[in-house]
Amino acid sequence: MSPRRNRPKDAGSSGPSPSPDDGGRYGGFQSRESWQGEEWSVRHVAGASAEGKTYRCPGCDQMIPSGIPHVVAWPEHSGVDDRRHWHKSCWNAKDRRTSRVQRSRNAPRF
């Protein structure tokens, strides 16, 4: 059995502190990607930080259940209102997907 650490988390930390851009607060990391001629901010979100929330993926139009790791992406020129939550596989396949998503007549457009 390992001994328990009794020192505070902030005391004696020799590593760099997380910057606002690395996504440490949300359990993931942030990067920049180019897609459709625009620069996108992409943040990988850990499942623990998405607990109690559900989102609709724009890639497959399916729900992302609570607690599932996923990707949040938004164009750099826009604000946080344009953030979209994607399944990781849907974000990776965004160039191979068609732009026509089949929705029923009563489905809301997100």
mmCIF file of N, CA and C in Angstrom:
data_model
loop_
_atom_site.group_PDB
_atom_site.id
_atom_site.type_symbol
_atom_site.label_atom_id
_atom_site.label_comp_id
_atom_site.label_asym_id
_atom_site.label_seq_id
_atom_site.Cartn_x
_atom_site.Cartn_y
_atom_site.Cartn_z
ATOM 1 N N MET A 1 0.844 -1.155 0.000
ATOM 2 C CA MET A 1 0.000 0.000 0.000
ATOM 3 C C MET A 1 0.904 1.237 0.000
ATOM 4 N N SER A 2 0.534 2.229 -0.774
ATOM 5 C CA SER A 2 1.293 3.473 -0.857
ATOM 6 C C SER A 2 0.928 4.394 0.295
ATOM 7 N N PRO A 3 1.897 5.144 0.783
ATOM 8 C CA PRO A 3 1.572 6.104 1.834
ATOM 9 C C PRO A 3 0.749 7.261 1.278
ATOM 10 N N ARG A 4 -0.072 7.821 2.109
ATOM 11 C CA ARG A 4 -0.917 8.941 1.711
ATOM 12 C C ARG A 4 -0.092 10.226 1.700
ATOM 13 N N ARG A 5 -0.341 11.068 0.752
ATOM 14 C CA ARG A 5 0.357 12.353 0.689
ATOM 15 C C ARG A 5 -0.406 13.358 1.543
ATOM 16 N N ASN A 6 0.297 14.020 2.439
ATOM 17 C CA ASN A 6 -0.345 14.956 3.347
ATOM 18 C C ASN A 6 0.001 16.411 3.073
ATOM 19 N N ARG A 7 0.589 16.691 1.950
ATOM 20 C CA ARG A 7 0.903 18.083 1.687
ATOM 21 C C ARG A 7 -0.165 18.692 0.781
ATOM 22 N N PRO A 8 -0.387 19.986 0.916
ATOM 23 C CA PRO A 8 -1.388 20.649 0.068
ATOM 24 C C PRO A 8 -1.024 20.548 -1.406
ATOM 25 N N LYS A 9 -2.005 20.610 -2.264
ATOM 26 C CA LYS A 9 -1.776 20.456 -3.699
ATOM 27 C C LYS A 9 -0.911 21.571 -4.276
ATOM 28 N N ASP A 10 -1.047 22.793 -3.773
ATOM 29 C CA ASP A 10 -0.296 23.915 -4.333
ATOM 30 C C ASP A 10 1.120 24.022 -3.788
ATOM 31 N N ALA A 11 1.385 23.456 -2.637
ATOM 32 C CA ALA A 11 2.704 23.616 -2.026
ATOM 33 C C ALA A 11 3.732 22.758 -2.741
ATOM 34 N N GLY A 12 4.790 23.391 -3.173
ATOM 35 C CA GLY A 12 5.906 22.665 -3.745
ATOM 36 C C GLY A 12 5.666 22.123 -5.132
ATOM 37 N N SER A 13 4.708 22.626 -5.842
ATOM 38 C CA SER A 13 4.499 22.119 -7.198
ATOM 39 C C SER A 13 5.560 22.716 -8.111
ATOM 40 N N SER A 14 6.346 21.862 -8.709
ATOM 41 C CA SER A 14 7.433 22.334 -9.555
ATOM 42 C C SER A 14 7.010 22.441 -11.011
ATOM 43 N N GLY A 15 5.899 21.833 -11.370
ATOM 44 C CA GLY A 15 5.447 21.864 -12.752
ATOM 45 C C GLY A 15 4.779 23.183 -13.080
ATOM 46 N N PRO A 16 4.589 23.450 -14.356
ATOM 47 C CA PRO A 16 3.944 24.694 -14.746
ATOM 48 C C PRO A 16 2.479 24.681 -14.362
ATOM 49 N N SER A 17 1.976 25.827 -14.004
ATOM 50 C CA SER A 17 0.559 25.913 -13.664
ATOM 51 C C SER A 17 -0.238 25.922 -14.953
ATOM 52 N N PRO A 18 -1.449 25.384 -14.928
ATOM 53 C CA PRO A 18 -2.226 25.334 -16.165
ATOM 54 C C PRO A 18 -2.611 26.734 -16.619
ATOM 55 N N SER A 19 -2.407 26.987 -17.894
ATOM 56 C CA SER A 19 -2.798 28.272 -18.455
ATOM 57 C C SER A 19 -4.260 28.203 -18.851
ATOM 58 N N PRO A 20 -4.902 29.353 -19.042
ATOM 59 C CA PRO A 20 -6.309 29.333 -19.421
ATOM 60 C C PRO A 20 -6.562 28.626 -20.744
ATOM 61 N N ASP A 21 -5.546 28.528 -21.629
ATOM 62 C CA ASP A 21 -5.761 27.934 -22.944
ATOM 63 C C ASP A 21 -5.568 26.430 -22.986
ATOM 64 N N ASP A 22 -4.997 25.831 -21.932
ATOM 65 C CA ASP A 22 -4.741 24.402 -22.043
ATOM 66 C C ASP A 22 -5.919 23.556 -21.597
ATOM 67 N N GLY A 23 -6.972 24.164 -21.085
ATOM 68 C CA GLY A 23 -8.181 23.428 -20.748
ATOM 69 C C GLY A 23 -8.075 22.607 -19.493
ATOM 70 N N GLY A 24 -7.075 22.831 -18.641
ATOM 71 C CA GLY A 24 -6.914 22.052 -17.428
ATOM 72 C C GLY A 24 -8.124 22.103 -16.520
ATOM 73 N N ARG A 25 -8.819 23.204 -16.535
ATOM 74 C CA ARG A 25 -10.020 23.348 -15.708
ATOM 75 C C ARG A 25 -11.112 22.374 -16.128
ATOM 76 N N TYR A 26 -11.157 22.045 -17.413
ATOM 77 C CA TYR A 26 -12.216 21.191 -17.939
ATOM 78 C C TYR A 26 -11.769 19.761 -18.172
ATOM 79 N N GLY A 27 -10.570 19.444 -17.766
ATOM 80 C CA GLY A 27 -10.102 18.071 -17.881
ATOM 81 C C GLY A 27 -9.592 17.696 -19.252
ATOM 82 N N GLY A 28 -9.279 18.641 -20.091
ATOM 83 C CA GLY A 28 -8.793 18.322 -21.423
ATOM 84 C C GLY A 28 -7.749 19.316 -21.874
ATOM 85 N N PHE A 29 -7.436 19.307 -23.157
ATOM 86 C CA PHE A 29 -6.482 20.257 -23.687
ATOM 87 C C PHE A 29 -7.091 20.963 -24.872
ATOM 88 N N GLN A 30 -6.588 22.144 -25.182
ATOM 89 C CA GLN A 30 -7.133 22.947 -26.260
ATOM 90 C C GLN A 30 -6.098 23.089 -27.357
ATOM 91 N N SER A 31 -6.558 23.053 -28.586
ATOM 92 C CA SER A 31 -5.674 23.223 -29.727
ATOM 93 C C SER A 31 -6.389 24.055 -30.786
ATOM 94 N N ARG A 32 -5.681 24.325 -31.871
ATOM 95 C CA ARG A 32 -6.253 25.059 -32.994
ATOM 96 C C ARG A 32 -6.168 24.185 -34.230
ATOM 97 N N GLU A 33 -7.252 24.161 -35.001
ATOM 98 C CA GLU A 33 -7.286 23.388 -36.234
ATOM 99 C C GLU A 33 -7.874 24.238 -37.342
ATOM 100 N N SER A 34 -7.497 23.943 -38.551
ATOM 101 C CA SER A 34 -8.049 24.620 -39.711
ATOM 102 C C SER A 34 -9.073 23.697 -40.365
ATOM 103 N N TRP A 35 -10.277 24.228 -40.609
ATOM 104 C CA TRP A 35 -11.340 23.445 -41.239
ATOM 105 C C TRP A 35 -12.234 24.390 -42.019
ATOM 106 N N GLN A 36 -12.534 24.065 -43.252
ATOM 107 C CA GLN A 36 -13.365 24.841 -44.161
ATOM 108 C C GLN A 36 -12.869 26.279 -44.286
ATOM 109 N N GLY A 37 -11.562 26.446 -44.334
ATOM 110 C CA GLY A 37 -10.983 27.760 -44.520
ATOM 111 C C GLY A 37 -10.998 28.647 -43.289
ATOM 112 N N GLU A 38 -11.342 28.114 -42.126
ATOM 113 C CA GLU A 38 -11.389 28.877 -40.886
ATOM 114 C C GLU A 38 -10.493 28.231 -39.842
ATOM 115 N N GLU A 39 -10.047 29.023 -38.896
ATOM 116 C CA GLU A 39 -9.319 28.501 -37.743
ATOM 117 C C GLU A 39 -10.336 28.190 -36.647
ATOM 118 N N TRP A 40 -10.242 27.008 -36.071
ATOM 119 C CA TRP A 40 -11.168 26.559 -35.037
ATOM 120 C C TRP A 40 -10.411 26.289 -33.743
ATOM 121 N N SER A 41 -10.991 26.688 -32.646
ATOM 122 C CA SER A 41 -10.492 26.291 -31.332
ATOM 123 C C SER A 41 -11.158 24.979 -30.976
ATOM 124 N N VAL A 42 -10.359 24.011 -30.584
ATOM 125 C CA VAL A 42 -10.871 22.674 -30.295
ATOM 126 C C VAL A 42 -10.429 22.296 -28.893
ATOM 127 N N ARG A 43 -11.379 21.960 -28.047
ATOM 128 C CA ARG A 43 -11.070 21.554 -26.676
ATOM 129 C C ARG A 43 -11.585 20.134 -26.460
ATOM 130 N N HIS A 44 -10.718 19.272 -25.979
ATOM 131 C CA HIS A 44 -11.095 17.905 -25.641
ATOM 132 C C HIS A 44 -11.563 17.903 -24.193
ATOM 133 N N VAL A 45 -12.791 17.463 -23.983
ATOM 134 C CA VAL A 45 -13.409 17.510 -22.662
ATOM 135 C C VAL A 45 -13.455 16.106 -22.080
ATOM 136 N N ALA A 46 -12.998 15.980 -20.851
ATOM 137 C CA ALA A 46 -13.058 14.691 -20.152
ATOM 138 C C ALA A 46 -14.498 14.404 -19.746
ATOM 139 N N GLY A 47 -14.824 13.166 -19.610
ATOM 140 C CA GLY A 47 -16.189 12.785 -19.255
ATOM 141 C C GLY A 47 -16.611 13.277 -17.882
ATOM 142 N N ALA A 48 -15.676 13.346 -16.940
ATOM 143 C CA ALA A 48 -16.024 13.762 -15.582
ATOM 144 C C ALA A 48 -16.498 15.205 -15.541
ATOM 145 N N SER A 49 -15.982 16.057 -16.410
ATOM 146 C CA SER A 49 -16.403 17.456 -16.400
ATOM 147 C C SER A 49 -17.710 17.664 -17.164
ATOM 148 N N ALA A 50 -18.204 16.640 -17.835
ATOM 149 C CA ALA A 50 -19.468 16.734 -18.568
ATOM 150 C C ALA A 50 -20.579 15.994 -17.828
ATOM 151 N N GLU A 51 -20.366 15.743 -16.563
ATOM 152 C CA GLU A 51 -21.343 14.998 -15.762
ATOM 153 C C GLU A 51 -22.622 15.825 -15.589
ATOM 154 N N GLY A 52 -23.768 15.204 -15.831
ATOM 155 C CA GLY A 52 -25.051 15.866 -15.649
ATOM 156 C C GLY A 52 -25.495 16.710 -16.829
ATOM 157 N N LYS A 53 -24.768 16.683 -17.945
ATOM 158 C CA LYS A 53 -25.112 17.500 -19.108
ATOM 159 C C LYS A 53 -25.216 16.610 -20.334
ATOM 160 N N THR A 54 -26.142 16.911 -21.204
ATOM 161 C CA THR A 54 -26.244 16.216 -22.485
ATOM 162 C C THR A 54 -26.189 17.261 -23.596
ATOM 163 N N TYR A 55 -25.621 16.867 -24.718
ATOM 164 C CA TYR A 55 -25.478 17.751 -25.859
ATOM 165 C C TYR A 55 -25.860 16.993 -27.121
ATOM 166 N N ARG A 56 -26.202 17.733 -28.183
ATOM 167 C CA ARG A 56 -26.486 17.116 -29.475
ATOM 168 C C ARG A 56 -25.300 17.356 -30.397
ATOM 169 N N CYS A 57 -24.760 16.273 -30.931
ATOM 170 C CA CYS A 57 -23.609 16.338 -31.823
ATOM 171 C C CYS A 57 -24.070 16.816 -33.206
ATOM 172 N N PRO A 58 -23.456 17.873 -33.756
ATOM 173 C CA PRO A 58 -23.849 18.325 -35.091
ATOM 174 C C PRO A 58 -23.366 17.404 -36.203
ATOM 175 N N GLY A 59 -22.440 16.512 -35.912
ATOM 176 C CA GLY A 59 -21.929 15.600 -36.931
ATOM 177 C C GLY A 59 -22.888 14.472 -37.248
ATOM 178 N N CYS A 60 -23.499 13.894 -36.218
ATOM 179 C CA CYS A 60 -24.391 12.748 -36.422
ATOM 180 C C CYS A 60 -25.823 13.031 -35.964
ATOM 181 N N ASP A 61 -26.058 14.191 -35.369
ATOM 182 C CA ASP A 61 -27.371 14.600 -34.875
ATOM 183 C C ASP A 61 -27.886 13.671 -33.782
ATOM 184 N N GLN A 62 -26.980 13.049 -33.045
ATOM 185 C CA GLN A 62 -27.348 12.183 -31.926
ATOM 186 C C GLN A 62 -26.931 12.844 -30.620
ATOM 187 N N MET A 63 -27.525 12.400 -29.520
ATOM 188 C CA MET A 63 -27.207 12.965 -28.218
ATOM 189 C C MET A 63 -25.864 12.433 -27.715
ATOM 190 N N ILE A 64 -25.115 13.303 -27.027
ATOM 191 C CA ILE A 64 -23.900 12.906 -26.316
ATOM 192 C C ILE A 64 -24.320 12.752 -24.859
ATOM 193 N N PRO A 65 -24.354 11.536 -24.340
ATOM 194 C CA PRO A 65 -24.840 11.332 -22.971
ATOM 195 C C PRO A 65 -23.938 11.977 -21.932
ATOM 196 N N SER A 66 -24.483 12.121 -20.756
ATOM 197 C CA SER A 66 -23.762 12.696 -19.639
ATOM 198 C C SER A 66 -22.548 11.842 -19.284
ATOM 199 N N GLY A 67 -21.425 12.490 -19.018
ATOM 200 C CA GLY A 67 -20.227 11.791 -18.567
ATOM 201 C C GLY A 67 -19.381 11.167 -19.655
ATOM 202 N N ILE A 68 -19.689 11.427 -20.923
ATOM 203 C CA ILE A 68 -18.932 10.854 -22.045
ATOM 204 C C ILE A 68 -17.895 11.870 -22.523
ATOM 205 N N PRO A 69 -16.625 11.470 -22.668
ATOM 206 C CA PRO A 69 -15.629 12.398 -23.216
ATOM 207 C C PRO A 69 -16.007 12.801 -24.641
ATOM 208 N N HIS A 70 -15.801 14.080 -24.977
ATOM 209 C CA HIS A 70 -16.149 14.571 -26.296
ATOM 210 C C HIS A 70 -15.288 15.782 -26.637
ATOM 211 N N VAL A 71 -15.590 16.423 -27.756
ATOM 212 C CA VAL A 71 -14.825 17.554 -28.255
ATOM 213 C C VAL A 71 -15.752 18.763 -28.339
ATOM 214 N N VAL A 72 -15.251 19.921 -27.917
ATOM 215 C CA VAL A 72 -15.982 21.176 -28.086
ATOM 216 C C VAL A 72 -15.188 22.015 -29.083
ATOM 217 N N ALA A 73 -15.856 22.480 -30.142
ATOM 218 C CA ALA A 73 -15.174 23.247 -31.188
ATOM 219 C C ALA A 73 -15.982 24.495 -31.521
ATOM 220 N N TRP A 74 -15.260 25.579 -31.836
ATOM 221 C CA TRP A 74 -15.907 26.809 -32.245
ATOM 222 C C TRP A 74 -14.939 27.598 -33.119
ATOM 223 N N PRO A 75 -15.475 28.388 -34.079
ATOM 224 C CA PRO A 75 -14.601 29.212 -34.918
ATOM 225 C C PRO A 75 -13.902 30.272 -34.075
ATOM 226 N N GLU A 76 -12.639 30.546 -34.367
ATOM 227 C CA GLU A 76 -11.859 31.494 -33.575
ATOM 228 C C GLU A 76 -12.422 32.903 -33.642
ATOM 229 N N HIS A 77 -13.014 33.279 -34.769
ATOM 230 C CA HIS A 77 -13.503 34.647 -34.926
ATOM 231 C C HIS A 77 -14.811 34.889 -34.185
ATOM 232 N N SER A 78 -15.459 33.852 -33.713
ATOM 233 C CA SER A 78 -16.751 34.017 -33.041
ATOM 234 C C SER A 78 -16.595 33.809 -31.542
ATOM 235 N N GLY A 79 -17.663 34.043 -30.845
ATOM 236 C CA GLY A 79 -17.638 33.920 -29.394
ATOM 237 C C GLY A 79 -18.044 32.545 -28.915
ATOM 238 N N VAL A 80 -18.236 32.441 -27.616
ATOM 239 C CA VAL A 80 -18.567 31.153 -27.022
ATOM 240 C C VAL A 80 -19.984 30.701 -27.363
ATOM 241 N N ASP A 81 -20.803 31.596 -27.901
ATOM 242 C CA ASP A 81 -22.162 31.201 -28.283
ATOM 243 C C ASP A 81 -22.164 30.231 -29.452
ATOM 244 N N ASP A 82 -21.077 30.176 -30.216
ATOM 245 C CA ASP A 82 -20.992 29.288 -31.374
ATOM 246 C C ASP A 82 -20.287 27.976 -31.064
ATOM 247 N N ARG A 83 -20.084 27.661 -29.783
ATOM 248 C CA ARG A 83 -19.455 26.382 -29.425
ATOM 249 C C ARG A 83 -20.403 25.242 -29.764
ATOM 250 N N ARG A 84 -19.840 24.169 -30.256
ATOM 251 C CA ARG A 84 -20.611 22.957 -30.551
ATOM 252 C C ARG A 84 -19.892 21.767 -29.947
ATOM 253 N N HIS A 85 -20.651 20.868 -29.386
ATOM 254 C CA HIS A 85 -20.116 19.667 -28.746
ATOM 255 C C HIS A 85 -20.243 18.510 -29.727
ATOM 256 N N TRP A 86 -19.119 17.869 -30.040
ATOM 257 C CA TRP A 86 -19.046 16.791 -31.018
ATOM 258 C C TRP A 86 -18.573 15.508 -30.347
ATOM 259 N N HIS A 87 -19.041 14.351 -30.852
ATOM 260 C CA HIS A 87 -18.379 13.098 -30.507
ATOM 261 C C HIS A 87 -16.967 13.181 -31.083
ATOM 262 N N LYS A 88 -16.000 12.553 -30.435
ATOM 263 C CA LYS A 88 -14.627 12.596 -30.954
ATOM 264 C C LYS A 88 -14.550 11.995 -32.357
ATOM 265 N N SER A 89 -15.237 10.892 -32.573
ATOM 266 C CA SER A 89 -15.194 10.251 -33.891
ATOM 267 C C SER A 89 -15.875 11.106 -34.950
ATOM 268 N N CYS A 90 -16.938 11.805 -34.590
ATOM 269 C CA CYS A 90 -17.619 12.677 -35.550
ATOM 270 C C CYS A 90 -16.736 13.869 -35.923
ATOM 271 N N TRP A 91 -16.029 14.449 -34.944
ATOM 272 C CA TRP A 91 -15.124 15.557 -35.245
ATOM 273 C C TRP A 91 -13.987 15.086 -36.152
ATOM 274 N N ASN A 92 -13.450 13.900 -35.901
ATOM 275 C CA ASN A 92 -12.372 13.379 -36.734
ATOM 276 C C ASN A 92 -12.845 13.048 -38.146
ATOM 277 N N ALA A 93 -14.135 12.747 -38.314
ATOM 278 C CA ALA A 93 -14.678 12.374 -39.619
ATOM 279 C C ALA A 93 -15.450 13.509 -40.274
ATOM 280 N N LYS A 94 -15.311 14.724 -39.793
ATOM 281 C CA LYS A 94 -16.120 15.844 -40.286
ATOM 282 C C LYS A 94 -15.919 16.121 -41.773
ATOM 283 N N ASP A 95 -14.752 15.818 -42.307
ATOM 284 C CA ASP A 95 -14.510 16.045 -43.737
ATOM 285 C C ASP A 95 -15.110 14.949 -44.605
ATOM 286 N N ARG A 96 -15.371 13.801 -44.035
ATOM 287 C CA ARG A 96 -15.925 12.683 -44.799
ATOM 288 C C ARG A 96 -17.441 12.613 -44.724
ATOM 289 N N ARG A 97 -18.051 13.472 -43.935
ATOM 290 C CA ARG A 97 -19.511 13.441 -43.773
ATOM 291 C C ARG A 97 -20.173 14.387 -44.773
ATOM 292 N N THR A 98 -21.412 14.070 -45.122
ATOM 293 C CA THR A 98 -22.163 14.970 -45.982
ATOM 294 C C THR A 98 -22.753 16.086 -45.141
ATOM 295 N N SER A 99 -23.122 17.161 -45.772
ATOM 296 C CA SER A 99 -23.681 18.293 -45.041
ATOM 297 C C SER A 99 -25.177 18.143 -44.808
ATOM 298 N N ARG A 100 -25.802 17.167 -45.470
ATOM 299 C CA ARG A 100 -27.242 16.988 -45.304
ATOM 300 C C ARG A 100 -27.521 16.018 -44.166
ATOM 301 N N VAL A 101 -28.042 16.532 -43.074
ATOM 302 C CA VAL A 101 -28.405 15.713 -41.935
ATOM 303 C C VAL A 101 -29.902 15.466 -42.010
ATOM 304 N N GLN A 102 -30.294 14.215 -41.916
ATOM 305 C CA GLN A 102 -31.705 13.863 -41.984
ATOM 306 C C GLN A 102 -32.354 14.081 -40.623
ATOM 307 N N ARG A 103 -33.311 14.995 -40.576
ATOM 308 C CA ARG A 103 -34.048 15.261 -39.343
ATOM 309 C C ARG A 103 -35.535 15.111 -39.623
ATOM 310 N N SER A 104 -36.258 14.810 -38.580
ATOM 311 C CA SER A 104 -37.700 14.772 -38.755
ATOM 312 C C SER A 104 -38.233 16.194 -38.797
ATOM 313 N N ARG A 105 -39.483 16.365 -39.176
ATOM 314 C CA ARG A 105 -40.041 17.708 -39.302
ATOM 315 C C ARG A 105 -40.114 18.445 -37.973
ATOM 316 N N ASN A 106 -40.302 17.708 -36.883
ATOM 317 C CA ASN A 106 -40.470 18.341 -35.590
ATOM 318 C C ASN A 106 -39.162 18.487 -34.805
ATOM 319 N N ALA A 107 -38.073 18.025 -35.358
ATOM 320 C CA ALA A 107 -36.791 18.087 -34.639
ATOM 321 C C ALA A 107 -36.254 19.513 -34.651
ATOM 322 N N PRO A 108 -35.768 19.972 -33.505
ATOM 323 C CA PRO A 108 -35.176 21.318 -33.474
ATOM 324 C C PRO A 108 -33.824 21.337 -34.177
ATOM 325 N N ARG A 109 -33.455 22.466 -34.735
ATOM 326 C CA ARG A 109 -32.164 22.611 -35.384
ATOM 327 C C ARG A 109 -31.222 23.276 -34.394
ATOM 328 N N PHE A 110 -30.158 22.562 -34.042
ATOM 329 C CA PHE A 110 -29.199 23.071 -33.065
ATOM 330 C C PHE A 110 -28.030 23.681 -33.767
#
